[in-house]
PDB file of C-alpha atoms in Angstrom:
ATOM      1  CA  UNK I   1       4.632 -14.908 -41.849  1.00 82.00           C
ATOM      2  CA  UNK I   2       6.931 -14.547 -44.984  1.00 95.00           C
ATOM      3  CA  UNK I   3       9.830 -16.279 -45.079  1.00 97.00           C
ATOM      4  CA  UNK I   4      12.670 -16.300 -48.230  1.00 98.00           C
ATOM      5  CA  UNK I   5      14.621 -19.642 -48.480  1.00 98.00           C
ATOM      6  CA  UNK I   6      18.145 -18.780 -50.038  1.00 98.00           C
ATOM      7  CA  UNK I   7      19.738 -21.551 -52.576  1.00 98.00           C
ATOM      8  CA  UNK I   8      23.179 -21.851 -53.621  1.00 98.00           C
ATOM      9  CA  UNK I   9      25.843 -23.204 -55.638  1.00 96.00           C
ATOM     10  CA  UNK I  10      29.221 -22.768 -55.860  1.00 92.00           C
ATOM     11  CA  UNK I  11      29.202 -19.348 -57.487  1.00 94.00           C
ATOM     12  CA  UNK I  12      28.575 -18.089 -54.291  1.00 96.00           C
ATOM     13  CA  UNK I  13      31.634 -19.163 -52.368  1.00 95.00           C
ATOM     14  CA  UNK I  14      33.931 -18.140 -55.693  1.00 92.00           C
ATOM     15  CA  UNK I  15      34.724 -14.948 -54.108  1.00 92.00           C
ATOM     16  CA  UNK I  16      36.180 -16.074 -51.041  1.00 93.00           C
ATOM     17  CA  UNK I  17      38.576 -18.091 -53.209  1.00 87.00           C
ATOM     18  CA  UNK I  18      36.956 -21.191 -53.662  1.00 84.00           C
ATOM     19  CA  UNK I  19      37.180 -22.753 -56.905  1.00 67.00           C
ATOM     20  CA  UNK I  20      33.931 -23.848 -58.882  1.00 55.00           C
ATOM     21  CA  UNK I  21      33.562 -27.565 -59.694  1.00 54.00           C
ATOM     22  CA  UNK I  22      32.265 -26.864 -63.447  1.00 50.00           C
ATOM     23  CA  UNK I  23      33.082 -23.800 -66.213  1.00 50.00           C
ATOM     24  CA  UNK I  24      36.489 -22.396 -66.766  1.00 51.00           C
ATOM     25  CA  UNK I  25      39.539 -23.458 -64.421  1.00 51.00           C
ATOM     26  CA  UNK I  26      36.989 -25.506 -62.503  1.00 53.00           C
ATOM     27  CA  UNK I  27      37.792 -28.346 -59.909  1.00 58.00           C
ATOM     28  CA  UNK I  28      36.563 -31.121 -62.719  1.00 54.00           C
ATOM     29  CA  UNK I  29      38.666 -29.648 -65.817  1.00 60.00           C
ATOM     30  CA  UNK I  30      42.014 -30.544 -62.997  1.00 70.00           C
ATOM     31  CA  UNK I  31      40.917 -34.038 -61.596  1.00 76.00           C
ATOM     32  CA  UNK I  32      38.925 -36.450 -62.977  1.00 87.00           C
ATOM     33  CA  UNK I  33      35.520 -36.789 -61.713  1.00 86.00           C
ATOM     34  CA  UNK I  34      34.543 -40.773 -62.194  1.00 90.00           C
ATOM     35  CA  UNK I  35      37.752 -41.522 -59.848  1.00 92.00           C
ATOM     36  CA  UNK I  36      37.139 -38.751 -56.922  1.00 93.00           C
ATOM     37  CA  UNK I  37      33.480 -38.473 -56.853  1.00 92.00           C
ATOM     38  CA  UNK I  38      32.056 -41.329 -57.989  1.00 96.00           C
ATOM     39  CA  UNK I  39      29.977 -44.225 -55.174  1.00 97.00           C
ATOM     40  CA  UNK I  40      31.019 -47.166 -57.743  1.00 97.00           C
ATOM     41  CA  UNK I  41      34.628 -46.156 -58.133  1.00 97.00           C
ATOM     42  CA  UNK I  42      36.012 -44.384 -55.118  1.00 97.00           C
ATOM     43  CA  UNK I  43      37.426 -47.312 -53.340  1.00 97.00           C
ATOM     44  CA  UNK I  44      39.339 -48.312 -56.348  1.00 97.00           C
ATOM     45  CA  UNK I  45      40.833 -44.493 -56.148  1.00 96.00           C
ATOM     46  CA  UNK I  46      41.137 -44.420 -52.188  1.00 97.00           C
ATOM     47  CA  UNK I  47      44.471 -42.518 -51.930  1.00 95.00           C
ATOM     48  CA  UNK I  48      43.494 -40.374 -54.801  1.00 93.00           C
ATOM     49  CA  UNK I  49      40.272 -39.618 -53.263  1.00 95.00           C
ATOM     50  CA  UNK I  50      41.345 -38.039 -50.110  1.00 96.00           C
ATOM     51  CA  UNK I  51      44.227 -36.855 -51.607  1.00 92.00           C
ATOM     52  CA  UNK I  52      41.639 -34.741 -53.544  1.00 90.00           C
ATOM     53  CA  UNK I  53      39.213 -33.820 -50.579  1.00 92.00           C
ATOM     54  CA  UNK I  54      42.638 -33.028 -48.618  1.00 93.00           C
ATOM     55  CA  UNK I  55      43.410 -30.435 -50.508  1.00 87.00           C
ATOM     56  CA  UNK I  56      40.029 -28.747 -50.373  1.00 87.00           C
ATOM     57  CA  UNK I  57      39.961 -28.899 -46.977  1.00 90.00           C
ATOM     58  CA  UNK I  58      43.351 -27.419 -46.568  1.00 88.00           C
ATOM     59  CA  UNK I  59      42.064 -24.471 -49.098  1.00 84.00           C
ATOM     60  CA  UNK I  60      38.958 -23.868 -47.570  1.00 87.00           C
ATOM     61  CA  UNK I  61      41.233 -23.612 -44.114  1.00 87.00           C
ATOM     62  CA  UNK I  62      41.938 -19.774 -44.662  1.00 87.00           C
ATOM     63  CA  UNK I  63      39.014 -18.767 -46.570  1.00 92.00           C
ATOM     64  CA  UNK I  64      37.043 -16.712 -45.099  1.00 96.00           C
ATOM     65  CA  UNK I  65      33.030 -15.362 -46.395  1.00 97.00           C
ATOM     66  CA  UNK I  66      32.659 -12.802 -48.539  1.00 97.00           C
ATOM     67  CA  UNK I  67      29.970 -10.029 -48.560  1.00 98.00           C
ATOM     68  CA  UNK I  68      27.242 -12.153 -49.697  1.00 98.00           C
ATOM     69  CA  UNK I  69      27.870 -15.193 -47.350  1.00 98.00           C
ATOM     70  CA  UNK I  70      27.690 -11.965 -44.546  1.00 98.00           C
ATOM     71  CA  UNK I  71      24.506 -10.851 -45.945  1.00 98.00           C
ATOM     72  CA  UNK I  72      22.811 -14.369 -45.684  1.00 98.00           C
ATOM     73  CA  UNK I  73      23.976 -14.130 -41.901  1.00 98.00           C
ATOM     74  CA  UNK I  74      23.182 -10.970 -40.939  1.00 98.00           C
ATOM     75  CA  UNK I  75      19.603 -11.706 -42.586  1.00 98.00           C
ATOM     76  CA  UNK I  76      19.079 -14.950 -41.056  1.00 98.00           C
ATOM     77  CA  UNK I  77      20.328 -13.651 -37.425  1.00 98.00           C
ATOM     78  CA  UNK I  78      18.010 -10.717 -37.915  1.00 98.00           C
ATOM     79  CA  UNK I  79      14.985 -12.467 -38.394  1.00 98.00           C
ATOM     80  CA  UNK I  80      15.219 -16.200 -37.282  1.00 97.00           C
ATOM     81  CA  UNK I  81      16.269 -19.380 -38.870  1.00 97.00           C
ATOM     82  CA  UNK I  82      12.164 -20.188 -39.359  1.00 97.00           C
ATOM     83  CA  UNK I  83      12.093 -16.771 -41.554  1.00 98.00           C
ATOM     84  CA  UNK I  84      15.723 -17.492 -43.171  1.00 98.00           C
ATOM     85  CA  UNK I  85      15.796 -20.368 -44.794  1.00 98.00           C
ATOM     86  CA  UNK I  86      19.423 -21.467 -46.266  1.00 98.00           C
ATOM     87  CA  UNK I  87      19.753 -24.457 -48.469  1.00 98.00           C
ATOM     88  CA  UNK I  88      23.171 -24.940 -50.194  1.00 98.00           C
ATOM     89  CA  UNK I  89      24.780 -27.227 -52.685  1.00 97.00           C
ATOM     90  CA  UNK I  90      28.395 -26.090 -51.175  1.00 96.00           C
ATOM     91  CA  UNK I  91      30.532 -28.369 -49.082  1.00 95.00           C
ATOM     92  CA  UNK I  92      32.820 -26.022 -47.275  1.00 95.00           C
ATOM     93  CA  UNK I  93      31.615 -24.443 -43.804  1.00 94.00           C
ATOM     94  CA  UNK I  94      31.968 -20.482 -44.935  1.00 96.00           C
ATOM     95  CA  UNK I  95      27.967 -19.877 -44.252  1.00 97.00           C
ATOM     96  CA  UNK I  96      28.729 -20.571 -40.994  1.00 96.00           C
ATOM     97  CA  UNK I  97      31.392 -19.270 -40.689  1.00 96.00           C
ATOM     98  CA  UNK I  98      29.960 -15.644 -41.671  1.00 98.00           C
ATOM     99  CA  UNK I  99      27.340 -16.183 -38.423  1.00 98.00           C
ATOM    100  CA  UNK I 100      24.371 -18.643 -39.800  1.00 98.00           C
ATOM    101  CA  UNK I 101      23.279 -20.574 -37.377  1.00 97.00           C
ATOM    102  CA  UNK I 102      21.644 -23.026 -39.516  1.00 98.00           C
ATOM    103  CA  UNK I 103      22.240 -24.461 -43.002  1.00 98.00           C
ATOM    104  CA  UNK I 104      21.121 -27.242 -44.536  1.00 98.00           C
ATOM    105  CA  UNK I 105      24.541 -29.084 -46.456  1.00 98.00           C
ATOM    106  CA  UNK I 106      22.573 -31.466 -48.862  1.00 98.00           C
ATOM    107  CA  UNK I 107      25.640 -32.641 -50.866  1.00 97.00           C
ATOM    108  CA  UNK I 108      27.419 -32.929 -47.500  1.00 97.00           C
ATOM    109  CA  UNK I 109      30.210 -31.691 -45.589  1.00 96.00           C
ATOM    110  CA  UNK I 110      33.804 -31.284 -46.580  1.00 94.00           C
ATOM    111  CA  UNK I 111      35.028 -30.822 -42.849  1.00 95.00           C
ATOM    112  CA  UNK I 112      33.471 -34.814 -41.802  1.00 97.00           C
ATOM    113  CA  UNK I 113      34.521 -38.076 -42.649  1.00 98.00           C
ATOM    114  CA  UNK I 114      32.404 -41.128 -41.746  1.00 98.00           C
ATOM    115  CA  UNK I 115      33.421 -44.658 -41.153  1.00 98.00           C
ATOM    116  CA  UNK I 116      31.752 -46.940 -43.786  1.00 97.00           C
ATOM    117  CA  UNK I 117      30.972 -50.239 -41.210  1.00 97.00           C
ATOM    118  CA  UNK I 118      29.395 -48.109 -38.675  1.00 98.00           C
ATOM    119  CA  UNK I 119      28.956 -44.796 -40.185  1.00 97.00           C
ATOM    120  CA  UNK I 120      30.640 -42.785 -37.289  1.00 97.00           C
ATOM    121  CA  UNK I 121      31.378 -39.107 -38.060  1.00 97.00           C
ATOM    122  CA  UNK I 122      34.555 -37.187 -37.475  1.00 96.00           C
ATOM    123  CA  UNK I 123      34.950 -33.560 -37.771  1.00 95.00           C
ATOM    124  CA  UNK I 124      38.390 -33.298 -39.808  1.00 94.00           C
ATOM    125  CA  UNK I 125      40.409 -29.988 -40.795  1.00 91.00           C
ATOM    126  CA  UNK I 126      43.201 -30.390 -43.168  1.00 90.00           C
ATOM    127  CA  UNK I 127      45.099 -33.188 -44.463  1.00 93.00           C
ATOM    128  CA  UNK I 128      43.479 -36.814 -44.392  1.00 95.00           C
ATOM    129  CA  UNK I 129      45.997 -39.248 -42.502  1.00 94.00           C
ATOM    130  CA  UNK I 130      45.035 -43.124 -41.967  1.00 94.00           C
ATOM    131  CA  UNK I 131      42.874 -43.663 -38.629  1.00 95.00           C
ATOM    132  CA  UNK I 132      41.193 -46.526 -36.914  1.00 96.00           C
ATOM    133  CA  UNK I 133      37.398 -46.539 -36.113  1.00 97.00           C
ATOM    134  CA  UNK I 134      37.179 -46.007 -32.322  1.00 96.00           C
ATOM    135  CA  UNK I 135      33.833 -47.555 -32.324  1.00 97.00           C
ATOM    136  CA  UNK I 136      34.251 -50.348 -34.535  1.00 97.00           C
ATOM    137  CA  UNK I 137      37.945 -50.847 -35.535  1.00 97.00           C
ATOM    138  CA  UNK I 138      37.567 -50.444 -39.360  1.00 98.00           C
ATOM    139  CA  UNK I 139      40.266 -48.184 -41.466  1.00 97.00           C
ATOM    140  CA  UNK I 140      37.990 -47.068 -44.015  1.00 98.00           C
ATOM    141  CA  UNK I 141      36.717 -43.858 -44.558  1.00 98.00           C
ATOM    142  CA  UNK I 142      35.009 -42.312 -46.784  1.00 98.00           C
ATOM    143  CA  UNK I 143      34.310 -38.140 -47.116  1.00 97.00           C
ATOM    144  CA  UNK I 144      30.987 -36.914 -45.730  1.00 97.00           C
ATOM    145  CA  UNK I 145      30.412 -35.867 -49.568  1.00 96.00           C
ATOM    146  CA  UNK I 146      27.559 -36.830 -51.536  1.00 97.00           C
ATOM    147  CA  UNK I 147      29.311 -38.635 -54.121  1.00 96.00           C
ATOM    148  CA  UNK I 148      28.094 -39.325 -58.253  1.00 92.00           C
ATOM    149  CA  UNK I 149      25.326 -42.482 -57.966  1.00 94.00           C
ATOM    150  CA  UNK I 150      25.156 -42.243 -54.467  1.00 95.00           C
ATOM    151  CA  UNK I 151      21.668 -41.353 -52.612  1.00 94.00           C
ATOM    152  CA  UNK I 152      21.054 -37.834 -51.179  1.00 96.00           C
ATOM    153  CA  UNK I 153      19.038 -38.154 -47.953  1.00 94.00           C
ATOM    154  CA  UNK I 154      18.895 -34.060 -47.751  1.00 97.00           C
ATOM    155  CA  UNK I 155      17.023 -33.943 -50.755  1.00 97.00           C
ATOM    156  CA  UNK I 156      13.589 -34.914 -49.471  1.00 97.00           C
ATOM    157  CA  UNK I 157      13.997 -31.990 -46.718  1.00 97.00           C
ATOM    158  CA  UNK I 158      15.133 -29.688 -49.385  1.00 97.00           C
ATOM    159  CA  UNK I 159      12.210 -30.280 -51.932  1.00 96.00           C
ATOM    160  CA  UNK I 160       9.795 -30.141 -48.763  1.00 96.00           C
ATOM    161  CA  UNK I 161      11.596 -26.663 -48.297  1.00 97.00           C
ATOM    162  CA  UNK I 162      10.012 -25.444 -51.999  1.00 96.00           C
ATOM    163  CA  UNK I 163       6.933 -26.653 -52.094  1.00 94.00           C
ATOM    164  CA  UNK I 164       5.943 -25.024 -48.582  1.00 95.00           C
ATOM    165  CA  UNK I 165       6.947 -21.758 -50.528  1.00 95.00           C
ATOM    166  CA  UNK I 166       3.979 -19.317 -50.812  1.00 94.00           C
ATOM    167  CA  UNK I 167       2.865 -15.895 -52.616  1.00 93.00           C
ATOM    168  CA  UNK I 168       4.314 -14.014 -49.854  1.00 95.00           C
ATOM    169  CA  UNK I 169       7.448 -15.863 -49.601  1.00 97.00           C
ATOM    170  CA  UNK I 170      10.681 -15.239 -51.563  1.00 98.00           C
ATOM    171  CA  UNK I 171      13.043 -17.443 -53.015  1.00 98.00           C
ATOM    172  CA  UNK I 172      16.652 -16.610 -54.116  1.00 98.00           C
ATOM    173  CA  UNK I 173      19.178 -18.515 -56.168  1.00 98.00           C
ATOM    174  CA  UNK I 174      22.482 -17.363 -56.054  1.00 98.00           C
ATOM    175  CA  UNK I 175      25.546 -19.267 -58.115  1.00 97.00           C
ATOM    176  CA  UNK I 176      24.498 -22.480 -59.410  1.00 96.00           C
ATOM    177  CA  UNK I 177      24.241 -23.285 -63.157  1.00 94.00           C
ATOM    178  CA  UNK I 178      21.519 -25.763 -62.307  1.00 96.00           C
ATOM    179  CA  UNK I 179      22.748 -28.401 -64.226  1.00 93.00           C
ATOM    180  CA  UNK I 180      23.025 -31.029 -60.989  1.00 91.00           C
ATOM    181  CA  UNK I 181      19.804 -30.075 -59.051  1.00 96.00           C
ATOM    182  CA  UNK I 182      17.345 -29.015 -61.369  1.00 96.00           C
ATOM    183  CA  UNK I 183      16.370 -25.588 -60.109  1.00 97.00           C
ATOM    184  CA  UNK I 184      14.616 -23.909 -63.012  1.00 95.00           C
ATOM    185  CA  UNK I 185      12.051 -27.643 -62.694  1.00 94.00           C
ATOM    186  CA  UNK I 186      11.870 -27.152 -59.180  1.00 96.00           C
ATOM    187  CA  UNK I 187      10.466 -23.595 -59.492  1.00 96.00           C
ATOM    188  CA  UNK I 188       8.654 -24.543 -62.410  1.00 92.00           C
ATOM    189  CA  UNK I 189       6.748 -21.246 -64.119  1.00 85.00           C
ATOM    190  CA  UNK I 190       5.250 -18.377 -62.201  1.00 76.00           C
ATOM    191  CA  UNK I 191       1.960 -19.721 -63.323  1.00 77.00           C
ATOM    192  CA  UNK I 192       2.371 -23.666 -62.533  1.00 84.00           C
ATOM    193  CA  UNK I 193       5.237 -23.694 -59.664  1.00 90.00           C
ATOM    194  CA  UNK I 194       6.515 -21.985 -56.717  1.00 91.00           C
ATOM    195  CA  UNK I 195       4.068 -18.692 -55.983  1.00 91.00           C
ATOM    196  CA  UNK I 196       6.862 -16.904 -54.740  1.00 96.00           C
ATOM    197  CA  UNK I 197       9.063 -13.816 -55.632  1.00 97.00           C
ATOM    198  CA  UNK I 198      12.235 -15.120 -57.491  1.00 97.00           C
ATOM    199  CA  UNK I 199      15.724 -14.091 -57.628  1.00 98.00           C
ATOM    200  CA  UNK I 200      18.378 -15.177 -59.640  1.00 98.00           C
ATOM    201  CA  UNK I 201      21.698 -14.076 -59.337  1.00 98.00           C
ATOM    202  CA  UNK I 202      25.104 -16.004 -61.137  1.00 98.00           C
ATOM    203  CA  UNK I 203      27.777 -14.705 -63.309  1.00 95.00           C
ATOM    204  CA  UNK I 204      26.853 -15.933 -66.150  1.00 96.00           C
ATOM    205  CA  UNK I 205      23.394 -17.026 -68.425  1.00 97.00           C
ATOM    206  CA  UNK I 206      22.836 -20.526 -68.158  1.00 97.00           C
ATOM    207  CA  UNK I 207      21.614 -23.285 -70.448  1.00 96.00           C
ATOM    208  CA  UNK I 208      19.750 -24.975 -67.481  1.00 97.00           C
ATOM    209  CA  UNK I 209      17.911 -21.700 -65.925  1.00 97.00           C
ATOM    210  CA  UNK I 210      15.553 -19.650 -67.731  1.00 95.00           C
ATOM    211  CA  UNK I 211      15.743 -16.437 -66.011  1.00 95.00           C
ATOM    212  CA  UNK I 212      12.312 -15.290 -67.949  1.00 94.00           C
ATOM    213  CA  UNK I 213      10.603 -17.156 -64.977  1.00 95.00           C
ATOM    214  CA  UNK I 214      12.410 -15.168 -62.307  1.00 96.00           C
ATOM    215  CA  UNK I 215      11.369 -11.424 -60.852  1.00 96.00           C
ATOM    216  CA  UNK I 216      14.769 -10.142 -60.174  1.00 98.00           C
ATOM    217  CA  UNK I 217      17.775 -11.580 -62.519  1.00 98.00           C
ATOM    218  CA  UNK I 218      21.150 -10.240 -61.628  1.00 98.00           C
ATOM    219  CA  UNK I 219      24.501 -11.652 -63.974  1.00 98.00           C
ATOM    220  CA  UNK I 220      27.401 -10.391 -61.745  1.00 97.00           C
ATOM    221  CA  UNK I 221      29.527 -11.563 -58.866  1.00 96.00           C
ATOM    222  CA  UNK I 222      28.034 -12.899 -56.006  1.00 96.00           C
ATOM    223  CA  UNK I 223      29.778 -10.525 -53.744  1.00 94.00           C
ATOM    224  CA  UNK I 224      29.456  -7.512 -56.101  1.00 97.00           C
ATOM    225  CA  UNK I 225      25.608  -8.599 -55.932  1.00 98.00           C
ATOM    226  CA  UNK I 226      24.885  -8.921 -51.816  1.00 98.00           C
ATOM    227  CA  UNK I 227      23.082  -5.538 -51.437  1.00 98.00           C
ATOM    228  CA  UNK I 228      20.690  -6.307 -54.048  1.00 98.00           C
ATOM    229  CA  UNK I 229      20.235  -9.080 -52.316  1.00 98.00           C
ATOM    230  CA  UNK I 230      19.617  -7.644 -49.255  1.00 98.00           C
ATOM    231  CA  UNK I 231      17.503  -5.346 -50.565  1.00 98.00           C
ATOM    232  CA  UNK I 232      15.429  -7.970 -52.237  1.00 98.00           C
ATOM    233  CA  UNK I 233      15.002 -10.044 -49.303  1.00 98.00           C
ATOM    234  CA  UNK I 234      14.156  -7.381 -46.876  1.00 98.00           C
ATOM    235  CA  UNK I 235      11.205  -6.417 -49.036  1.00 97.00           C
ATOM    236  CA  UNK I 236      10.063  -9.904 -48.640  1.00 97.00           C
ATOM    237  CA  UNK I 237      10.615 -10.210 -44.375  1.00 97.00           C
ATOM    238  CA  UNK I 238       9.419  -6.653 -43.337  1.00 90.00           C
TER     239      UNK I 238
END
């Protein structure tokens, strides 16, 4: 049974409005990184912090998916979460909110908060505002975000993901520079990693991917991109 397993970065939510976190006019050129994403440092930058994630959230509020988050739906309701694998790197909620029914957040959640004693979770549009634990009592929260130096338990699940990738599978990666998770080493070369067919589609070349290594390579918009896409994935499922 083929499956494709879909992997993305923030290149694919740049459409719907959504700034990128790296390259021109992204989110780290405006706010410095070692105070709002950063495990050692974030308490020292506590207002600042949610301040920051505040601001997403109220962003990402209005956004809604563009043609490519659609596509990923549509695909994934069509044939079954088993067949339709999506991975992301994105924090907002705009892959579900175009109709998949399972995604796999492994840099976390931008729309959850968790209490750092306990580790209870709160689902949390909008603006941050000061709260108290109801299980526990404790005023400290911190963003369901995997921050800089801080572990990522979703990894494991998403490196399982690849390496149960076989010739008839597909895999597609769709706006990510690679420079964070190393997705040109996970794939490795036609010859010594992942057997299957390989997509690549960003706006740009990028240092960290060679795109020799891919089948399909496709430097436009994400949104501008979706039917090749489509058509590249439905090869792989029918």
């Amino acid at each position: 049974m083929a499956k494709i397993l879909f992997f993305s970065g923030a290149g694919l939510s740049a459409d719907s409005g959504l700034g990128v976190f790296r390259g021109g006019n992204g989110l780290w050129d405006k706010y410095d990184i070692n105070k709002v994403c950063n495990i050692v440092t974030w308490r020292a930058n506590y207002n600042m912090v949610h301040e920051f994630y505040s601001k997403r959230r109220c962003q990402y509020v209005d956004a809604e998916p563009n043609k490519m988050h659609k596509v990923i739906a549509e695909l994934q309701n069509k044939y079954g979460e088993e067949k339709v694998v999506v991975i992301t790197q994105n924090i907002d909620n705009l892959l579900e909110k175009a109709g998949c029914r399972k995604v796999m957040h492994v840099h976390g959640h931008i729309n959850y908060i968790h209490c750092t004693e306990c580790l209870n979770e709160i689902y949390i549009e909008g603006e941050y505002k000061p709260l108290k634990c109801e299980k526990c009592g404790s005023v400290e929260f911190k963003p369901s975000i995997i921050f800089f130096g801080e572990q990522a338990p979703k990894y494991y699940d998403m490196y399982q993901a690849f390496a149960g990738l076989e010739h008839c599978d597909g895999v597609a990666v769709i706006g990510t520079e690679g420079s964070v998770i190393p997705i040109a080493q996970i794939l490795g070369t036609k010859t010594n990693g992942v057997k299957a067919a390989r997509l690549l589609c960003n706006l740009d070349k990028s240092p960290y991917i060679d795109d020799r290594f891919f089948d399909e390579v496709i430097y436009e918009r994400a949104e501008l991109a979706s039917e090749k896409v489509s058509a590249f994935a439905e090869n792989i499922l029918r």
